[in-house]
Amino acid sequence: MGAVFDFYQTLGWGLSALVIGTFLLAGTVKGVIGLGLPTVAMGLLGL
């Protein structure tokens, strides 16, 4: 479990916030529109 925390600490706050924000946005789109979460998340992360 400590290795997971070490990994996220090396990513930095900016990248971690970007990934979390992407999945929050993708989850919102899934809930409102009904598109698949992986489809939207991979599209946003690929930008």
PDB file of N, CA and C in Angstrom:
ATOM      1  N   MET A   1       0.823  -1.190   0.000  1.00  0.00           N
ATOM      2  CA  MET A   1       0.000   0.000   0.000  1.00  0.00           C
ATOM      3  C   MET A   1       0.866   1.253   0.000  1.00  0.00           C
ATOM      4  N   GLY A   2       2.020   1.181   0.632  1.00  0.00           N
ATOM      5  CA  GLY A   2       2.910   2.332   0.667  1.00  0.00           C
ATOM      6  C   GLY A   2       3.457   2.679  -0.704  1.00  0.00           C
ATOM      7  N   ALA A   3       3.602   1.676  -1.562  1.00  0.00           N
ATOM      8  CA  ALA A   3       4.110   1.921  -2.913  1.00  0.00           C
ATOM      9  C   ALA A   3       3.131   2.761  -3.724  1.00  0.00           C
ATOM     10  N   VAL A   4       1.841   2.574  -3.478  1.00  0.00           N
ATOM     11  CA  VAL A   4       0.829   3.362  -4.187  1.00  0.00           C
ATOM     12  C   VAL A   4       0.944   4.826  -3.799  1.00  0.00           C
ATOM     13  N   PHE A   5       1.091   5.094  -2.502  1.00  0.00           N
ATOM     14  CA  PHE A   5       1.216   6.474  -2.047  1.00  0.00           C
ATOM     15  C   PHE A   5       2.500   7.114  -2.558  1.00  0.00           C
ATOM     16  N   ASP A   6       3.582   6.353  -2.593  1.00  0.00           N
ATOM     17  CA  ASP A   6       4.842   6.870  -3.125  1.00  0.00           C
ATOM     18  C   ASP A   6       4.713   7.230  -4.596  1.00  0.00           C
ATOM     19  N   PHE A   7       3.981   6.409  -5.351  1.00  0.00           N
ATOM     20  CA  PHE A   7       3.780   6.674  -6.769  1.00  0.00           C
ATOM     21  C   PHE A   7       3.049   7.996  -6.976  1.00  0.00           C
ATOM     22  N   TYR A   8       1.987   8.226  -6.206  1.00  0.00           N
ATOM     23  CA  TYR A   8       1.211   9.453  -6.375  1.00  0.00           C
ATOM     24  C   TYR A   8       1.971  10.681  -5.893  1.00  0.00           C
ATOM     25  N   GLN A   9       2.852  10.521  -4.928  1.00  0.00           N
ATOM     26  CA  GLN A   9       3.647  11.653  -4.469  1.00  0.00           C
ATOM     27  C   GLN A   9       4.653  12.077  -5.531  1.00  0.00           C
ATOM     28  N   THR A  10       5.150  11.136  -6.320  1.00  0.00           N
ATOM     29  CA  THR A  10       6.115  11.492  -7.357  1.00  0.00           C
ATOM     30  C   THR A  10       5.437  12.100  -8.582  1.00  0.00           C
ATOM     31  N   LEU A  11       4.134  11.880  -8.752  1.00  0.00           N
ATOM     32  CA  LEU A  11       3.421  12.468  -9.893  1.00  0.00           C
ATOM     33  C   LEU A  11       3.327  13.983  -9.783  1.00  0.00           C
ATOM     34  N   GLY A  12       3.169  14.469  -8.590  1.00  0.00           N
ATOM     35  CA  GLY A  12       2.980  15.897  -8.408  1.00  0.00           C
ATOM     36  C   GLY A  12       1.498  16.225  -8.297  1.00  0.00           C
ATOM     37  N   TRP A  13       1.224  17.352  -7.662  1.00  0.00           N
ATOM     38  CA  TRP A  13      -0.166  17.747  -7.409  1.00  0.00           C
ATOM     39  C   TRP A  13      -0.895  18.120  -8.685  1.00  0.00           C
ATOM     40  N   GLY A  14      -0.212  18.762  -9.611  1.00  0.00           N
ATOM     41  CA  GLY A  14      -0.867  19.203 -10.842  1.00  0.00           C
ATOM     42  C   GLY A  14      -1.382  18.047 -11.679  1.00  0.00           C
ATOM     43  N   LEU A  15      -0.547  17.054 -11.894  1.00  0.00           N
ATOM     44  CA  LEU A  15      -0.955  15.902 -12.699  1.00  0.00           C
ATOM     45  C   LEU A  15      -2.018  15.082 -11.979  1.00  0.00           C
ATOM     46  N   SER A  16      -1.884  14.942 -10.672  1.00  0.00           N
ATOM     47  CA  SER A  16      -2.895  14.213  -9.905  1.00  0.00           C
ATOM     48  C   SER A  16      -4.246  14.908 -10.002  1.00  0.00           C
ATOM     49  N   ALA A  17      -4.259  16.235  -9.898  1.00  0.00           N
ATOM     50  CA  ALA A  17      -5.509  16.997 -10.010  1.00  0.00           C
ATOM     51  C   ALA A  17      -6.101  16.865 -11.407  1.00  0.00           C
ATOM     52  N   LEU A  18      -5.258  16.841 -12.424  1.00  0.00           N
ATOM     53  CA  LEU A  18      -5.738  16.679 -13.797  1.00  0.00           C
ATOM     54  C   LEU A  18      -6.411  15.323 -13.993  1.00  0.00           C
ATOM     55  N   VAL A  19      -5.802  14.273 -13.484  1.00  0.00           N
ATOM     56  CA  VAL A  19      -6.375  12.934 -13.624  1.00  0.00           C
ATOM     57  C   VAL A  19      -7.683  12.827 -12.845  1.00  0.00           C
ATOM     58  N   ILE A  20      -7.707  13.329 -11.621  1.00  0.00           N
ATOM     59  CA  ILE A  20      -8.930  13.281 -10.813  1.00  0.00           C
ATOM     60  C   ILE A  20     -10.033  14.099 -11.467  1.00  0.00           C
ATOM     61  N   GLY A  21      -9.696  15.292 -11.958  1.00  0.00           N
ATOM     62  CA  GLY A  21     -10.681  16.130 -12.640  1.00  0.00           C
ATOM     63  C   GLY A  21     -11.227  15.480 -13.896  1.00  0.00           C
ATOM     64  N   THR A  22     -10.366  14.798 -14.624  1.00  0.00           N
ATOM     65  CA  THR A  22     -10.806  14.108 -15.842  1.00  0.00           C
ATOM     66  C   THR A  22     -11.834  13.039 -15.523  1.00  0.00           C
ATOM     67  N   PHE A  23     -11.561  12.241 -14.504  1.00  0.00           N
ATOM     68  CA  PHE A  23     -12.505  11.179 -14.162  1.00  0.00           C
ATOM     69  C   PHE A  23     -13.782  11.730 -13.539  1.00  0.00           C
ATOM     70  N   LEU A  24     -13.706  12.847 -12.815  1.00  0.00           N
ATOM     71  CA  LEU A  24     -14.926  13.475 -12.306  1.00  0.00           C
ATOM     72  C   LEU A  24     -15.785  13.994 -13.450  1.00  0.00           C
ATOM     73  N   LEU A  25     -15.154  14.638 -14.431  1.00  0.00           N
ATOM     74  CA  LEU A  25     -15.889  15.133 -15.592  1.00  0.00           C
ATOM     75  C   LEU A  25     -16.484  13.980 -16.388  1.00  0.00           C
ATOM     76  N   ALA A  26     -15.720  12.925 -16.580  1.00  0.00           N
ATOM     77  CA  ALA A  26     -16.221  11.767 -17.322  1.00  0.00           C
ATOM     78  C   ALA A  26     -17.375  11.098 -16.583  1.00  0.00           C
ATOM     79  N   GLY A  27     -17.301  11.044 -15.269  1.00  0.00           N
ATOM     80  CA  GLY A  27     -18.397  10.479 -14.483  1.00  0.00           C
ATOM     81  C   GLY A  27     -19.651  11.321 -14.575  1.00  0.00           C
ATOM     82  N   THR A  28     -19.475  12.646 -14.616  1.00  0.00           N
ATOM     83  CA  THR A  28     -20.618  13.543 -14.777  1.00  0.00           C
ATOM     84  C   THR A  28     -21.264  13.346 -16.139  1.00  0.00           C
ATOM     85  N   VAL A  29     -20.446  13.251 -17.175  1.00  0.00           N
ATOM     86  CA  VAL A  29     -20.977  13.021 -18.521  1.00  0.00           C
ATOM     87  C   VAL A  29     -21.727  11.693 -18.569  1.00  0.00           C
ATOM     88  N   LYS A  30     -21.174  10.666 -17.927  1.00  0.00           N
ATOM     89  CA  LYS A  30     -21.840   9.359 -17.913  1.00  0.00           C
ATOM     90  C   LYS A  30     -23.193   9.462 -17.227  1.00  0.00           C
ATOM     91  N   GLY A  31     -23.257  10.191 -16.138  1.00  0.00           N
ATOM     92  CA  GLY A  31     -24.510  10.308 -15.404  1.00  0.00           C
ATOM     93  C   GLY A  31     -25.556  11.130 -16.134  1.00  0.00           C
ATOM     94  N   VAL A  32     -25.134  12.187 -16.819  1.00  0.00           N
ATOM     95  CA  VAL A  32     -26.077  13.095 -17.469  1.00  0.00           C
ATOM     96  C   VAL A  32     -26.465  12.598 -18.856  1.00  0.00           C
ATOM     97  N   ILE A  33     -25.480  12.255 -19.675  1.00  0.00           N
ATOM     98  CA  ILE A  33     -25.738  11.906 -21.072  1.00  0.00           C
ATOM     99  C   ILE A  33     -25.890  10.399 -21.251  1.00  0.00           C
ATOM    100  N   GLY A  34     -25.154   9.629 -20.484  1.00  0.00           N
ATOM    101  CA  GLY A  34     -25.239   8.180 -20.595  1.00  0.00           C
ATOM    102  C   GLY A  34     -24.139   7.561 -21.436  1.00  0.00           C
ATOM    103  N   LEU A  35     -23.151   8.364 -21.865  1.00  0.00           N
ATOM    104  CA  LEU A  35     -22.010   7.794 -22.587  1.00  0.00           C
ATOM    105  C   LEU A  35     -21.153   6.998 -21.607  1.00  0.00           C
ATOM    106  N   GLY A  36     -20.378   6.086 -22.124  1.00  0.00           N
ATOM    107  CA  GLY A  36     -19.555   5.243 -21.263  1.00  0.00           C
ATOM    108  C   GLY A  36     -18.425   6.013 -20.604  1.00  0.00           C
ATOM    109  N   LEU A  37     -18.156   5.727 -19.343  1.00  0.00           N
ATOM    110  CA  LEU A  37     -17.089   6.387 -18.597  1.00  0.00           C
ATOM    111  C   LEU A  37     -15.719   6.155 -19.228  1.00  0.00           C
ATOM    112  N   PRO A  38     -15.335   4.933 -19.593  1.00  0.00           N
ATOM    113  CA  PRO A  38     -14.010   4.748 -20.203  1.00  0.00           C
ATOM    114  C   PRO A  38     -13.854   5.492 -21.529  1.00  0.00           C
ATOM    115  N   THR A  39     -14.923   5.566 -22.309  1.00  0.00           N
ATOM    116  CA  THR A  39     -14.857   6.263 -23.594  1.00  0.00           C
ATOM    117  C   THR A  39     -14.542   7.735 -23.397  1.00  0.00           C
ATOM    118  N   VAL A  40     -15.245   8.380 -22.501  1.00  0.00           N
ATOM    119  CA  VAL A  40     -15.046   9.809 -22.259  1.00  0.00           C
ATOM    120  C   VAL A  40     -13.710  10.060 -21.577  1.00  0.00           C
ATOM    121  N   ALA A  41     -13.360   9.254 -20.582  1.00  0.00           N
ATOM    122  CA  ALA A  41     -12.113   9.462 -19.843  1.00  0.00           C
ATOM    123  C   ALA A  41     -10.897   9.294 -20.747  1.00  0.00           C
ATOM    124  N   MET A  42     -10.874   8.281 -21.575  1.00  0.00           N
ATOM    125  CA  MET A  42      -9.726   8.070 -22.461  1.00  0.00           C
ATOM    126  C   MET A  42      -9.629   9.181 -23.498  1.00  0.00           C
ATOM    127  N   GLY A  43     -10.751   9.668 -23.959  1.00  0.00           N
ATOM    128  CA  GLY A  43     -10.735  10.796 -24.895  1.00  0.00           C
ATOM    129  C   GLY A  43     -10.161  12.047 -24.261  1.00  0.00           C
ATOM    130  N   LEU A  44     -10.555  12.335 -23.018  1.00  0.00           N
ATOM    131  CA  LEU A  44     -10.056  13.528 -22.334  1.00  0.00           C
ATOM    132  C   LEU A  44      -8.587  13.384 -21.966  1.00  0.00           C
ATOM    133  N   LEU A  45      -8.179  12.211 -21.518  1.00  0.00           N
ATOM    134  CA  LEU A  45      -6.776  12.012 -21.151  1.00  0.00           C
ATOM    135  C   LEU A  45      -5.868  12.020 -22.374  1.00  0.00           C
ATOM    136  N   GLY A  46      -6.427  11.752 -23.538  1.00  0.00           N
ATOM    137  CA  GLY A  46      -5.636  11.749 -24.768  1.00  0.00           C
ATOM    138  C   GLY A  46      -5.398  13.131 -25.348  1.00  0.00           C
ATOM    139  N   LEU A  47      -6.059  14.154 -24.809  1.00  0.00           N
ATOM    140  CA  LEU A  47      -5.874  15.520 -25.337  1.00  0.00           C
ATOM    141  C   LEU A  47      -4.508  16.065 -25.016  1.00  0.00           C
TER     142      LEU A  47
END
